mmCIF file of C-alpha atoms in Angstrom:
data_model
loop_
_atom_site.group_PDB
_atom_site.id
_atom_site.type_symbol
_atom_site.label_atom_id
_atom_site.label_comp_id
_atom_site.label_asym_id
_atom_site.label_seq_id
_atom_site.Cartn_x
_atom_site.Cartn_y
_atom_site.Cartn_z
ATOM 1 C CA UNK A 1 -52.213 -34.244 69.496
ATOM 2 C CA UNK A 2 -50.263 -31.433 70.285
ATOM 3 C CA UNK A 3 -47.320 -32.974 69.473
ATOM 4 C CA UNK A 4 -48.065 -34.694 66.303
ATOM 5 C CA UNK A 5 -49.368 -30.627 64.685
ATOM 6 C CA UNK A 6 -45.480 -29.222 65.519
ATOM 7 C CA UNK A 7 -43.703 -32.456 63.874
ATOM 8 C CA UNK A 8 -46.387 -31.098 60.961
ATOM 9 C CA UNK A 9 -45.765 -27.988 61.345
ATOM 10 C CA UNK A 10 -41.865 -28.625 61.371
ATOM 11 C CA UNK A 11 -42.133 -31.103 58.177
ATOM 12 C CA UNK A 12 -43.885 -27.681 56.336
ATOM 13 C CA UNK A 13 -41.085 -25.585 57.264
ATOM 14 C CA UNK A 14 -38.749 -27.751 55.815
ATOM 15 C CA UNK A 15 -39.915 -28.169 52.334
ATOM 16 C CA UNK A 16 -38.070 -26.023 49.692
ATOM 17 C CA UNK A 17 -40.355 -23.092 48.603
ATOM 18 C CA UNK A 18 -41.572 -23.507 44.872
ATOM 19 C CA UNK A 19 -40.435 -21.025 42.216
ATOM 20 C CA UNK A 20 -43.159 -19.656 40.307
ATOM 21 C CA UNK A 21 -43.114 -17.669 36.560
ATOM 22 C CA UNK A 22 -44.276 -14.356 36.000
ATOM 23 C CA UNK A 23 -47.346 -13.974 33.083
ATOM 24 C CA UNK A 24 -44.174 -12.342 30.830
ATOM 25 C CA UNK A 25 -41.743 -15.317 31.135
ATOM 26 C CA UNK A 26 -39.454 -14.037 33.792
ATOM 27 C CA UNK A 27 -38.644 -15.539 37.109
ATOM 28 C CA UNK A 28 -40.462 -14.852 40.106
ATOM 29 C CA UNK A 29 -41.039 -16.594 43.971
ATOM 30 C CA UNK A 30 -45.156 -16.659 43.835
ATOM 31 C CA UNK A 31 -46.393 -20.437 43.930
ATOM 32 C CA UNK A 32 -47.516 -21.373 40.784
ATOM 33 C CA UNK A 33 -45.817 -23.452 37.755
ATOM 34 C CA UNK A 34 -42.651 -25.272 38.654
ATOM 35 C CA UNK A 35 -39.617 -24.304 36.755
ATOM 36 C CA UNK A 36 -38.899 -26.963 33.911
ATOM 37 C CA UNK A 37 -34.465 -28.039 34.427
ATOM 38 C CA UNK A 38 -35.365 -29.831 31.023
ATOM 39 C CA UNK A 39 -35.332 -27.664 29.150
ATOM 40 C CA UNK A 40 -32.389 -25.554 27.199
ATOM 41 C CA UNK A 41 -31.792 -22.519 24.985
ATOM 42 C CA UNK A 42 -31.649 -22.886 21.598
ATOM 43 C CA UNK A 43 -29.402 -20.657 19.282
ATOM 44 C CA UNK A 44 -31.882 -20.283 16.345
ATOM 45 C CA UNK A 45 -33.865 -18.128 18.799
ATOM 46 C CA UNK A 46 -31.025 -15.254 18.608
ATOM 47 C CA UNK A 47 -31.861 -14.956 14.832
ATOM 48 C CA UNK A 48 -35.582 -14.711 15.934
ATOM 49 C CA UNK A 49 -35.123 -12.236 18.794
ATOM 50 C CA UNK A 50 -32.565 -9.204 17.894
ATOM 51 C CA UNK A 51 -33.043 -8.207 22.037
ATOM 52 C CA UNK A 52 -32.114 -11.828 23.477
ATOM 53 C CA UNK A 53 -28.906 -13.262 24.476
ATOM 54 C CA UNK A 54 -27.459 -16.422 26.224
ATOM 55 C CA UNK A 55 -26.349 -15.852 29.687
ATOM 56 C CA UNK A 56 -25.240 -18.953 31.934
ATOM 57 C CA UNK A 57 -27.429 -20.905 30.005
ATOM 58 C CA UNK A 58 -30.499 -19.003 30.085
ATOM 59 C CA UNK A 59 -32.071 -16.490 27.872
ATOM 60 C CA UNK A 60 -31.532 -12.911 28.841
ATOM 61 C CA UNK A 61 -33.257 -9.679 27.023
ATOM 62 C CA UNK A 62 -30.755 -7.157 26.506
ATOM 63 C CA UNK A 63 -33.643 -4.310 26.503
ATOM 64 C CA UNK A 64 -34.737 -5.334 30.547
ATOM 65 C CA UNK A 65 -31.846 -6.640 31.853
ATOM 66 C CA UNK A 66 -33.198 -9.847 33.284
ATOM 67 C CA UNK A 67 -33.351 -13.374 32.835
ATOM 68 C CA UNK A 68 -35.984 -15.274 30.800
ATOM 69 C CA UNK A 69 -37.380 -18.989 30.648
ATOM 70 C CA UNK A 70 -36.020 -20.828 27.800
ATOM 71 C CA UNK A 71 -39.122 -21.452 26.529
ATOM 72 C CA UNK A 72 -40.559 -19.899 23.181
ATOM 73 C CA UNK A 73 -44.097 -19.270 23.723
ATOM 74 C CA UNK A 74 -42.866 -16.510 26.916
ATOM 75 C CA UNK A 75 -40.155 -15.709 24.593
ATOM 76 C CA UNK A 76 -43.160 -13.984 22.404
ATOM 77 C CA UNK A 77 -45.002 -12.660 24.981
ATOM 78 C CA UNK A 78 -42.242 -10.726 26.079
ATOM 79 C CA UNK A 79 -42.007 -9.323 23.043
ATOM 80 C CA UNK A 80 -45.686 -7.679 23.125
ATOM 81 C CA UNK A 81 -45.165 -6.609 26.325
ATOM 82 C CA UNK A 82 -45.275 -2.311 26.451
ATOM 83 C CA UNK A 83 -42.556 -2.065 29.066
ATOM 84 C CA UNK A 84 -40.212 -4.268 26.722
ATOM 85 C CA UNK A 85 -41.213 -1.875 23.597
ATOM 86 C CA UNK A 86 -39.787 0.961 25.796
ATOM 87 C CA UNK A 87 -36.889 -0.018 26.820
ATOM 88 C CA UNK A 88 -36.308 -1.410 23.598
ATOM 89 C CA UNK A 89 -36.454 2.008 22.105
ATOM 90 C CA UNK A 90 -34.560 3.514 24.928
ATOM 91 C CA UNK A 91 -31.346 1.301 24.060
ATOM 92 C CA UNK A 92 -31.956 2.196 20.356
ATOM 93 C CA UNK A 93 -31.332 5.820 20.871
ATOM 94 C CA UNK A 94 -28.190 4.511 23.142
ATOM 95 C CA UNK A 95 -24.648 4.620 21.427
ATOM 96 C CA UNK A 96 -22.366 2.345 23.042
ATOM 97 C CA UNK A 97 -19.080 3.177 24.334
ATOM 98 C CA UNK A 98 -16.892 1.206 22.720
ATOM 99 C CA UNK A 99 -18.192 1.396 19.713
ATOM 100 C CA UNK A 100 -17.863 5.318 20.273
ATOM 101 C CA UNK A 101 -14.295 5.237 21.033
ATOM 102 C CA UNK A 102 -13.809 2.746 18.429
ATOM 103 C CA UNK A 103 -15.049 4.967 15.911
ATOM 104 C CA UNK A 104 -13.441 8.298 17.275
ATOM 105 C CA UNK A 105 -9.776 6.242 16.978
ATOM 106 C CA UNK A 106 -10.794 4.987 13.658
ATOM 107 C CA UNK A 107 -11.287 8.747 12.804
ATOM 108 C CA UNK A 108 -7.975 9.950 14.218
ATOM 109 C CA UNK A 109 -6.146 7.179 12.450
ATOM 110 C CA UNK A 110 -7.501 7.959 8.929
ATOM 111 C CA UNK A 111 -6.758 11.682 9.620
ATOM 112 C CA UNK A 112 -2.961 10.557 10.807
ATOM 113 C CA UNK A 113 -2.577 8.643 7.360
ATOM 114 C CA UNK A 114 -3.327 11.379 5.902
ATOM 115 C CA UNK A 115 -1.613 13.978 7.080
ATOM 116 C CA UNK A 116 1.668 11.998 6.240
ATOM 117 C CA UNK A 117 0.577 11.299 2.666
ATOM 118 C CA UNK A 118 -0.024 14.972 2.187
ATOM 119 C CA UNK A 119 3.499 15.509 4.090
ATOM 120 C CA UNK A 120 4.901 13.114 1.023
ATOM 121 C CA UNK A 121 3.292 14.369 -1.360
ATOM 122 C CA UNK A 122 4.237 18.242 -0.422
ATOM 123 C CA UNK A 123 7.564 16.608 -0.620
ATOM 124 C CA UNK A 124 7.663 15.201 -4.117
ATOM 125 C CA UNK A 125 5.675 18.120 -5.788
ATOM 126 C CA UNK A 126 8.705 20.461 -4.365
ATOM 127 C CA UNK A 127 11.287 18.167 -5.254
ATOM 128 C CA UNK A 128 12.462 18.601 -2.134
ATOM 129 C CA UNK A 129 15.061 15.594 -0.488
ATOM 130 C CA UNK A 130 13.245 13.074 1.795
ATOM 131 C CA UNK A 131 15.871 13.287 4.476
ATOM 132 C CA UNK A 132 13.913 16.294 5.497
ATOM 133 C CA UNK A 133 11.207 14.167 6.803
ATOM 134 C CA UNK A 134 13.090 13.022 9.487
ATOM 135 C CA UNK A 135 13.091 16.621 10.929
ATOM 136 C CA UNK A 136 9.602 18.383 9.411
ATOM 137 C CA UNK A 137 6.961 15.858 11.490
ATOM 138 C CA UNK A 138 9.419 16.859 14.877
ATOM 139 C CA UNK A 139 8.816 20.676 13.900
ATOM 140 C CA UNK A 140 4.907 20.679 13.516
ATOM 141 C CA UNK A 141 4.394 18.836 16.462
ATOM 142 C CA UNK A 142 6.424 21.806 18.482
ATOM 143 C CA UNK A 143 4.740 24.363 16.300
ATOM 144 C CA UNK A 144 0.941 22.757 17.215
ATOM 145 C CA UNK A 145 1.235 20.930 20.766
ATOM 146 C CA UNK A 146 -2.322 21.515 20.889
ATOM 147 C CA UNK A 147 -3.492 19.134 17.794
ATOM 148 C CA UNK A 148 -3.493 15.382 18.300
ATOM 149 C CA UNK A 149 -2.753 14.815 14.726
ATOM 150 C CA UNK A 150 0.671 16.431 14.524
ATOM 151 C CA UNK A 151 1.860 15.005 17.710
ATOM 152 C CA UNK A 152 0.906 11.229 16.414
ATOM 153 C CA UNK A 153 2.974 11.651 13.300
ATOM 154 C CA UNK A 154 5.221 8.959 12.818
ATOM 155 C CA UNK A 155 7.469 9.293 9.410
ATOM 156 C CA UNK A 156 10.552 9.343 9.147
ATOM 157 C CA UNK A 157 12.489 8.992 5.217
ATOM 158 C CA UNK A 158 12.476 5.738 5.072
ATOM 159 C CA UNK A 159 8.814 5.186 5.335
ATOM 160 C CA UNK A 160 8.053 8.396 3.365
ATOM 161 C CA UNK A 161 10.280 7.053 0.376
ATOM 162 C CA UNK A 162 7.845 3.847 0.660
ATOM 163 C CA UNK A 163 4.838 6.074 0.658
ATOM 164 C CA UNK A 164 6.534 7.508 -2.317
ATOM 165 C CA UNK A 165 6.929 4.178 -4.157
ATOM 166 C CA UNK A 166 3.185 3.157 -3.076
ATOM 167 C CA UNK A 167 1.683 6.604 -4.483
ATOM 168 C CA UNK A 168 3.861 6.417 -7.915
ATOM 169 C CA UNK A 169 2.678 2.560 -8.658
ATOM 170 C CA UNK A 170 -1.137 3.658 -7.757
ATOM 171 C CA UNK A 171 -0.868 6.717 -10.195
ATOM 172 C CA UNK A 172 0.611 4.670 -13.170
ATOM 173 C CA UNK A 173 -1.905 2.039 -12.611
ATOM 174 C CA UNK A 174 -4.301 4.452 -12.896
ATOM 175 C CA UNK A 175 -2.858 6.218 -15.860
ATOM 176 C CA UNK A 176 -2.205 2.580 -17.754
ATOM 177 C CA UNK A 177 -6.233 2.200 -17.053
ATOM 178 C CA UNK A 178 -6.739 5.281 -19.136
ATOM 179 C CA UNK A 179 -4.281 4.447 -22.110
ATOM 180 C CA UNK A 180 -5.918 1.152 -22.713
ATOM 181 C CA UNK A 181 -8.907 2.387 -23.723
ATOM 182 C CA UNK A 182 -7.794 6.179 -25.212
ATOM 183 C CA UNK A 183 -5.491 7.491 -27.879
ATOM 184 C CA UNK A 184 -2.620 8.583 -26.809
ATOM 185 C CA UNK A 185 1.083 10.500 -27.927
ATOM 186 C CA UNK A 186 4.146 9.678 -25.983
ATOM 187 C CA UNK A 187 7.284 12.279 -24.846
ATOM 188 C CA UNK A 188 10.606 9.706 -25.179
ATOM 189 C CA UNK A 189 13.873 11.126 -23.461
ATOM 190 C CA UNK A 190 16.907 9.112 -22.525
ATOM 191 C CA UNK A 191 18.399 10.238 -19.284
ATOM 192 C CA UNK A 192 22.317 9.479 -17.063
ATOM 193 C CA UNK A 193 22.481 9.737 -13.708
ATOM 194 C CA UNK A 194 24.878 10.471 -11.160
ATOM 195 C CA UNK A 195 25.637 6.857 -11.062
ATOM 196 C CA UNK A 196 25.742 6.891 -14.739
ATOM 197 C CA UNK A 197 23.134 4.618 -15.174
ATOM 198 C CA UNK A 198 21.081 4.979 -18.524
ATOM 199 C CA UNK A 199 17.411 6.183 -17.926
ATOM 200 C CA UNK A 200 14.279 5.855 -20.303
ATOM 201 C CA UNK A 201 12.012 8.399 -19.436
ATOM 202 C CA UNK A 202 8.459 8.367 -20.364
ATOM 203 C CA UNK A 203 5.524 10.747 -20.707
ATOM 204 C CA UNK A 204 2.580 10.551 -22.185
ATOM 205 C CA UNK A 205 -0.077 12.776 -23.615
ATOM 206 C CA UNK A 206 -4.104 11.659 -23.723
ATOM 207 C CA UNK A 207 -7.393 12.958 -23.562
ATOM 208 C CA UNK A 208 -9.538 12.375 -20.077
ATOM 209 C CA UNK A 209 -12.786 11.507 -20.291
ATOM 210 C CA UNK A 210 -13.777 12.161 -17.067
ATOM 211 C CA UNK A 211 -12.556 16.030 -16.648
ATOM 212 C CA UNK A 212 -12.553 16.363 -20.576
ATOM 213 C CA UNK A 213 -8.701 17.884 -20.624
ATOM 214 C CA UNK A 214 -6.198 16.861 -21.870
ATOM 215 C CA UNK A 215 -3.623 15.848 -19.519
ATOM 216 C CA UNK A 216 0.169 15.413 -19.490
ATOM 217 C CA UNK A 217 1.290 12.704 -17.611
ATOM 218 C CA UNK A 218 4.712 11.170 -16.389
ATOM 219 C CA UNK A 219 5.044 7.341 -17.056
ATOM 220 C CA UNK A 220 7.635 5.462 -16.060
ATOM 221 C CA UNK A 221 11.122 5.779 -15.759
ATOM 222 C CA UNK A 222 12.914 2.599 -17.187
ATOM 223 C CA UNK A 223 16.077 1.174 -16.904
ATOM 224 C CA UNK A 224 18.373 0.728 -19.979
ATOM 225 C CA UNK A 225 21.095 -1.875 -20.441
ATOM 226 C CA UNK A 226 22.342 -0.132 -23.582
ATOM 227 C CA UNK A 227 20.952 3.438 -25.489
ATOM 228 C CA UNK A 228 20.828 2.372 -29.064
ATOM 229 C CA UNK A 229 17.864 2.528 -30.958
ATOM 230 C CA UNK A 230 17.047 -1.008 -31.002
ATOM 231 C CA UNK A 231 17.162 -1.006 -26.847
ATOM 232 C CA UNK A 232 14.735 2.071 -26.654
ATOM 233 C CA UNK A 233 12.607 0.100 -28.897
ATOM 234 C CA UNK A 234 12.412 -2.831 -27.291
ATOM 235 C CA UNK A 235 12.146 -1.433 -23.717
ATOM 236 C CA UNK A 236 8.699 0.544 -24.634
ATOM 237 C CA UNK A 237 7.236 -2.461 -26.741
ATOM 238 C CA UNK A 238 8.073 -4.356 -23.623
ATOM 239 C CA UNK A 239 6.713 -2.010 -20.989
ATOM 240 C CA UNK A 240 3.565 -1.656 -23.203
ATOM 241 C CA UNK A 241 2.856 -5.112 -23.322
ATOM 242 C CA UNK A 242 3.924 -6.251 -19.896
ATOM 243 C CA UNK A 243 1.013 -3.788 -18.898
ATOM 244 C CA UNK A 244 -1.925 -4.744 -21.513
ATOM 245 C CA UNK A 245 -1.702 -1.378 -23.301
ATOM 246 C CA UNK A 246 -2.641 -1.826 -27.019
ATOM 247 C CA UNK A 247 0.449 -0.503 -28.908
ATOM 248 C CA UNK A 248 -2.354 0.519 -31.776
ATOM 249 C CA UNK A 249 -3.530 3.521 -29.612
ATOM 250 C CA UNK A 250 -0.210 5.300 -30.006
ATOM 251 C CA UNK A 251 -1.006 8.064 -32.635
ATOM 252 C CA UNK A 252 2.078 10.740 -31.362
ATOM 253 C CA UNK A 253 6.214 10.406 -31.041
ATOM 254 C CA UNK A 254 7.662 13.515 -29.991
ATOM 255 C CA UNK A 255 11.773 13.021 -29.338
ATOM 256 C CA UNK A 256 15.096 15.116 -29.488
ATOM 257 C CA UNK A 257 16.836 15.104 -32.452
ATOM 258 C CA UNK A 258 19.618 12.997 -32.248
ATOM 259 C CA UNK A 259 20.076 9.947 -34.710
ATOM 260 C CA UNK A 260 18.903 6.976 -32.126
ATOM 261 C CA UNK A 261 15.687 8.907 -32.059
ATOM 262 C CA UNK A 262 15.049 10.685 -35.330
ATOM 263 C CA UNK A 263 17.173 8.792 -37.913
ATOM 264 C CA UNK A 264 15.154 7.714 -41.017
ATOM 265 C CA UNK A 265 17.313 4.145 -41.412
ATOM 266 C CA UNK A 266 17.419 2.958 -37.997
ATOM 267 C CA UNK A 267 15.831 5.498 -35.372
ATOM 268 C CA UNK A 268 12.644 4.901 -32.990
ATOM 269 C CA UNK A 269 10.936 6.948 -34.927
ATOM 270 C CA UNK A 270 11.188 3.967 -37.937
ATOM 271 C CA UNK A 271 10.738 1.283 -35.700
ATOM 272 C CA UNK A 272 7.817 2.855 -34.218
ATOM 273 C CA UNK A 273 5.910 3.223 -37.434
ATOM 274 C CA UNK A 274 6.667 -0.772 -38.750
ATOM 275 C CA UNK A 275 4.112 -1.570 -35.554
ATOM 276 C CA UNK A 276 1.861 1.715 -35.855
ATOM 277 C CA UNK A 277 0.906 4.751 -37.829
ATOM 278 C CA UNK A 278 2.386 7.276 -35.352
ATOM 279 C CA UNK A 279 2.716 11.390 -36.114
ATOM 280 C CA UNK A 280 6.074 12.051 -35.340
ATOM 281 C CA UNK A 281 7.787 15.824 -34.099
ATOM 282 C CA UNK A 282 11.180 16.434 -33.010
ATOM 283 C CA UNK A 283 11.376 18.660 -29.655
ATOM 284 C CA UNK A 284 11.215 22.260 -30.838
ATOM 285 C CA UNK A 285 13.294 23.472 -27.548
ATOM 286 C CA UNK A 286 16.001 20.984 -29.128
ATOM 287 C CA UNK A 287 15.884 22.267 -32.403
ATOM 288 C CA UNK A 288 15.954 25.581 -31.218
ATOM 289 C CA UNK A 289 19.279 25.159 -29.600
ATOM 290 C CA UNK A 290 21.034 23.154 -32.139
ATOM 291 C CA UNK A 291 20.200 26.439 -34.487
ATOM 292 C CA UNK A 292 21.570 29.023 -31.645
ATOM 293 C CA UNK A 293 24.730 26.814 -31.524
ATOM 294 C CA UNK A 294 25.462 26.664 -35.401
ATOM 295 C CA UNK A 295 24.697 30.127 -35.488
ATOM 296 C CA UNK A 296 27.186 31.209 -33.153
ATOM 297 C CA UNK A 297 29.735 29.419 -35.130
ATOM 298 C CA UNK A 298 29.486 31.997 -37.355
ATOM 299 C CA UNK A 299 30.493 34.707 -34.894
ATOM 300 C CA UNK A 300 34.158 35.866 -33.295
ATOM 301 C CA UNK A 301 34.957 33.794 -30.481
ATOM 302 C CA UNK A 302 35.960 37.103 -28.816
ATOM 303 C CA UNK A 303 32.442 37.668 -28.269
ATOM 304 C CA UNK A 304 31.998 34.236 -26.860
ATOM 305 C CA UNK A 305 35.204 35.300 -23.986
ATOM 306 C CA UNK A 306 32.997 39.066 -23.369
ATOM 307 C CA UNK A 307 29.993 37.704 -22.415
ATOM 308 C CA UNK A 308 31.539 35.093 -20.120
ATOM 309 C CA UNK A 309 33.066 37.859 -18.625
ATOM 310 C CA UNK A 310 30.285 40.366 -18.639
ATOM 311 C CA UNK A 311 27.752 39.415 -16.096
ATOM 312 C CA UNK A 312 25.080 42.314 -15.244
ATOM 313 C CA UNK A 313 23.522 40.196 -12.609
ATOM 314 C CA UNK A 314 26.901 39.461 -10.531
ATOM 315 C CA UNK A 315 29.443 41.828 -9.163
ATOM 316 C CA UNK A 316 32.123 39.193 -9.896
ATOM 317 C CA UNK A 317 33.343 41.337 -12.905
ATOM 318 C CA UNK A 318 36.692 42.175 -13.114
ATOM 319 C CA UNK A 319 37.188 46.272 -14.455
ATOM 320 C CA UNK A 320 40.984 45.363 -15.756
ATOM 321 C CA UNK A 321 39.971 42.132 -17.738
ATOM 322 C CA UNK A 322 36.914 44.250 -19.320
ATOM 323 C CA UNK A 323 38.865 46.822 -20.354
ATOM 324 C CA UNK A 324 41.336 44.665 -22.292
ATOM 325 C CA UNK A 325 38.755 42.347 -23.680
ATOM 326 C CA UNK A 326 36.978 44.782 -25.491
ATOM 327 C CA UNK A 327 40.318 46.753 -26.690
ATOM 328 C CA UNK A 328 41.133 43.630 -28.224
ATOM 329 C CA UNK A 329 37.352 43.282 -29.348
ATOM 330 C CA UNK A 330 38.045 46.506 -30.918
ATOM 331 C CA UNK A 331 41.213 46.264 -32.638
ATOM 332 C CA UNK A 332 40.319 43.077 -34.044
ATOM 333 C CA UNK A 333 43.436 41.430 -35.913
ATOM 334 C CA UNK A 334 42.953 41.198 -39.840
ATOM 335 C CA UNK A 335 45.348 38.367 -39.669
ATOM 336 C CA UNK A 336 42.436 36.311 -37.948
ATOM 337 C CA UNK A 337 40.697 33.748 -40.009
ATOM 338 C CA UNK A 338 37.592 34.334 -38.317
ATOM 339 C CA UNK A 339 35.154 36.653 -39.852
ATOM 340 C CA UNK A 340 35.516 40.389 -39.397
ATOM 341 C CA UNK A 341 32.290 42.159 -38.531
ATOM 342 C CA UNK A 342 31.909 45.786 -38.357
ATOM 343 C CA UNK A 343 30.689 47.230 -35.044
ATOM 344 C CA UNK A 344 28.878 50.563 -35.531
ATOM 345 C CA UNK A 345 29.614 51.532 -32.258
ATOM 346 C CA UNK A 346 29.644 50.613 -28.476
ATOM 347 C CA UNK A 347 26.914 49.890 -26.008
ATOM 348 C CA UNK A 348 26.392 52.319 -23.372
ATOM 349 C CA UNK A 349 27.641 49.998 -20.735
ATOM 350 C CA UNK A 350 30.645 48.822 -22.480
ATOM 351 C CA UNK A 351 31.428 52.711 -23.552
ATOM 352 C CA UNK A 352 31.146 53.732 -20.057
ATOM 353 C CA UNK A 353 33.535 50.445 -18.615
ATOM 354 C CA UNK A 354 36.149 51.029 -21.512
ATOM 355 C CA UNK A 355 35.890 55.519 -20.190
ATOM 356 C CA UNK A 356 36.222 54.674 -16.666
ATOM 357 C CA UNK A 357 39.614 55.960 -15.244
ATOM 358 C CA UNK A 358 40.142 58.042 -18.452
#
């Protein structure tokens, strides 16, 4: 009898202990319900539960930390539970650190971008050449070792003169936005460089709605295969059209005098005005010169070779060559075919220049 309660007692000993679940769904070693291997975890539950996650196959709340039964009815008493609100809330208030860092370098980065557009932009307002950006981003990180922003800059002239070319395309695409809907006068100049290639510049004048100023604004500057009238013409009515602005809402010309621009036959101005009514002014800094220049036609061209020579703001003048010029100023010829004029008497400083040595 003995013997027959150890083999019993033996064959108890043996058998696996059962696995039991806890009231809220998780597992636990009290006897009770047998786990269920049928049964799986089903994605549509992550839409339903914000806290629960798939881990090894299993369901797992994020807010505990431990493993639930995949089933959904335990799934939902979790939920109630007071100790799952709490920790729920606790990991709420939590900020993750990833994310953190993730933001702080997001942060940095938009702060690096624009430190070098403002670099690029500093250069272009002082018209200053972009080879100098190879050297200024070097010298503010040694002046500021202590700022993480000037030691990240990276831009050298070649990727500030593409930062130029990005910024100049945004700002006329925001300026052609404006003319398409506004009135507007346009500034027409044509322009050589030092490769002697023929430039179109244009500026325009229009009213902004938003700041209610009006605003002067540079263009473009367009290439020209030749600088006739018919050219200039064409190249606006193109540049117009190629960027959907009505050529009906120019209402202003203003151009330098010459006949390409101004001539009544032939000149922008009269090919302008076939397509639109336009107001049309010649550049009064132009005119101004062309009447200096005819007027001092009318003068001695010994006064032109004195005020070459005279030059209160440089020490380069020569006493001897003074002194002769204006003798010869003085004692004008009556032979000459220029105009005599009558000079009343000398300036102070030319009196005291023609007395010095005497």
């Amino acid at each position: 009898m003995d013997k027959f309660l150890i083999k019993k007692a033996k064959v108890a000993e043996q058998r696996p202990p059962t696995q039991s679940v806890e009231s809220d769904g998780s597992e636990s070693d009290t006897a009770g319900e047998k786990k269920d291997p049928k049964r799986k975890f089903r994605k549509e539950w992550l839409t339903q539960f914000n806290w629960l996650k798939e881990q090894n196959g299993s369901a797992y709340c994020t807010a505990c930390e431990k493993s639930m039964v995949n089933h959904v009815a335990k799934l939902k008493r979790h939920t109630e539970q007071s100790s799952h609100v709490q920790n729920l809330i606790k990991k709420k208030g939590q900020v993750k650190l990833d994310s953190f860092l993730k933001e702080q370098n997001d942060t940095l980065e938009k702060q690096i971008r624009n430190a070098e557009f403002s670099l690029v932009m500093f250069i272009i307002a002082h018209n200053l050449p972009f080879i100098l950006m190879d050297y200024l981003p070097n010298l503010l990180a040694v002046c500021c070792p202590d700022s993480k922003i000037a030691q990240s800059l990276r831009c050298g002239r070649t990727k500030s003169t593409q930062l130029a070319e990005i910024l100049g395309n945004e700002a006329m695409k925001r300026i052609v936005s404006d003319l398409r809907t506004c009135k507007f006068s346009l500034i027409v100049d044509e322009t050589t460089d030092v490769s002697t290639t023929k430039c179109l510049v244009l500026v325009v004048r229009y009213f902004d709605k938003l700041s209610n100023t009006i605003r002067d604004r540079f263009l473009s500057l367009v290439e020209l295969t030749k600088s006739d009238s018919e050219a200039i013409y064409q190249t606006i009515k193109s540049f117009f059209e190629t960027h959907s602005v009505p050529l009906s809402n120019l209402i202003g010309l203003a151009t330098d005098g010459a006949n390409t621009m101004a001539g009544e036959l032939n000149g922008l101005k009269t090919k302008l005005k076939n397509d639109t009514n336009i107001f049309y002014i010649k550049c009064t800094c132009h005119s101004l010169h062309l009447c200096s220049s005819y007027a001092s036609k009318q003068l001695p061209a010994k006064i032109e070779k004195l005020s070459r020579l005279v030059n209160i703001n440089s020490r380069a003048c020569q006493h001897q060559q003074l002194k002769l010029s204006t003798a010869e100023l003085v004692n004008i010829n009556s032979n000459t075919s220029q105009p005599q004029h009558q000079q009343l008497r000398l300036s102070t400083s030319t009196a005291e220049f023609v007395n010095i040595d005497n």
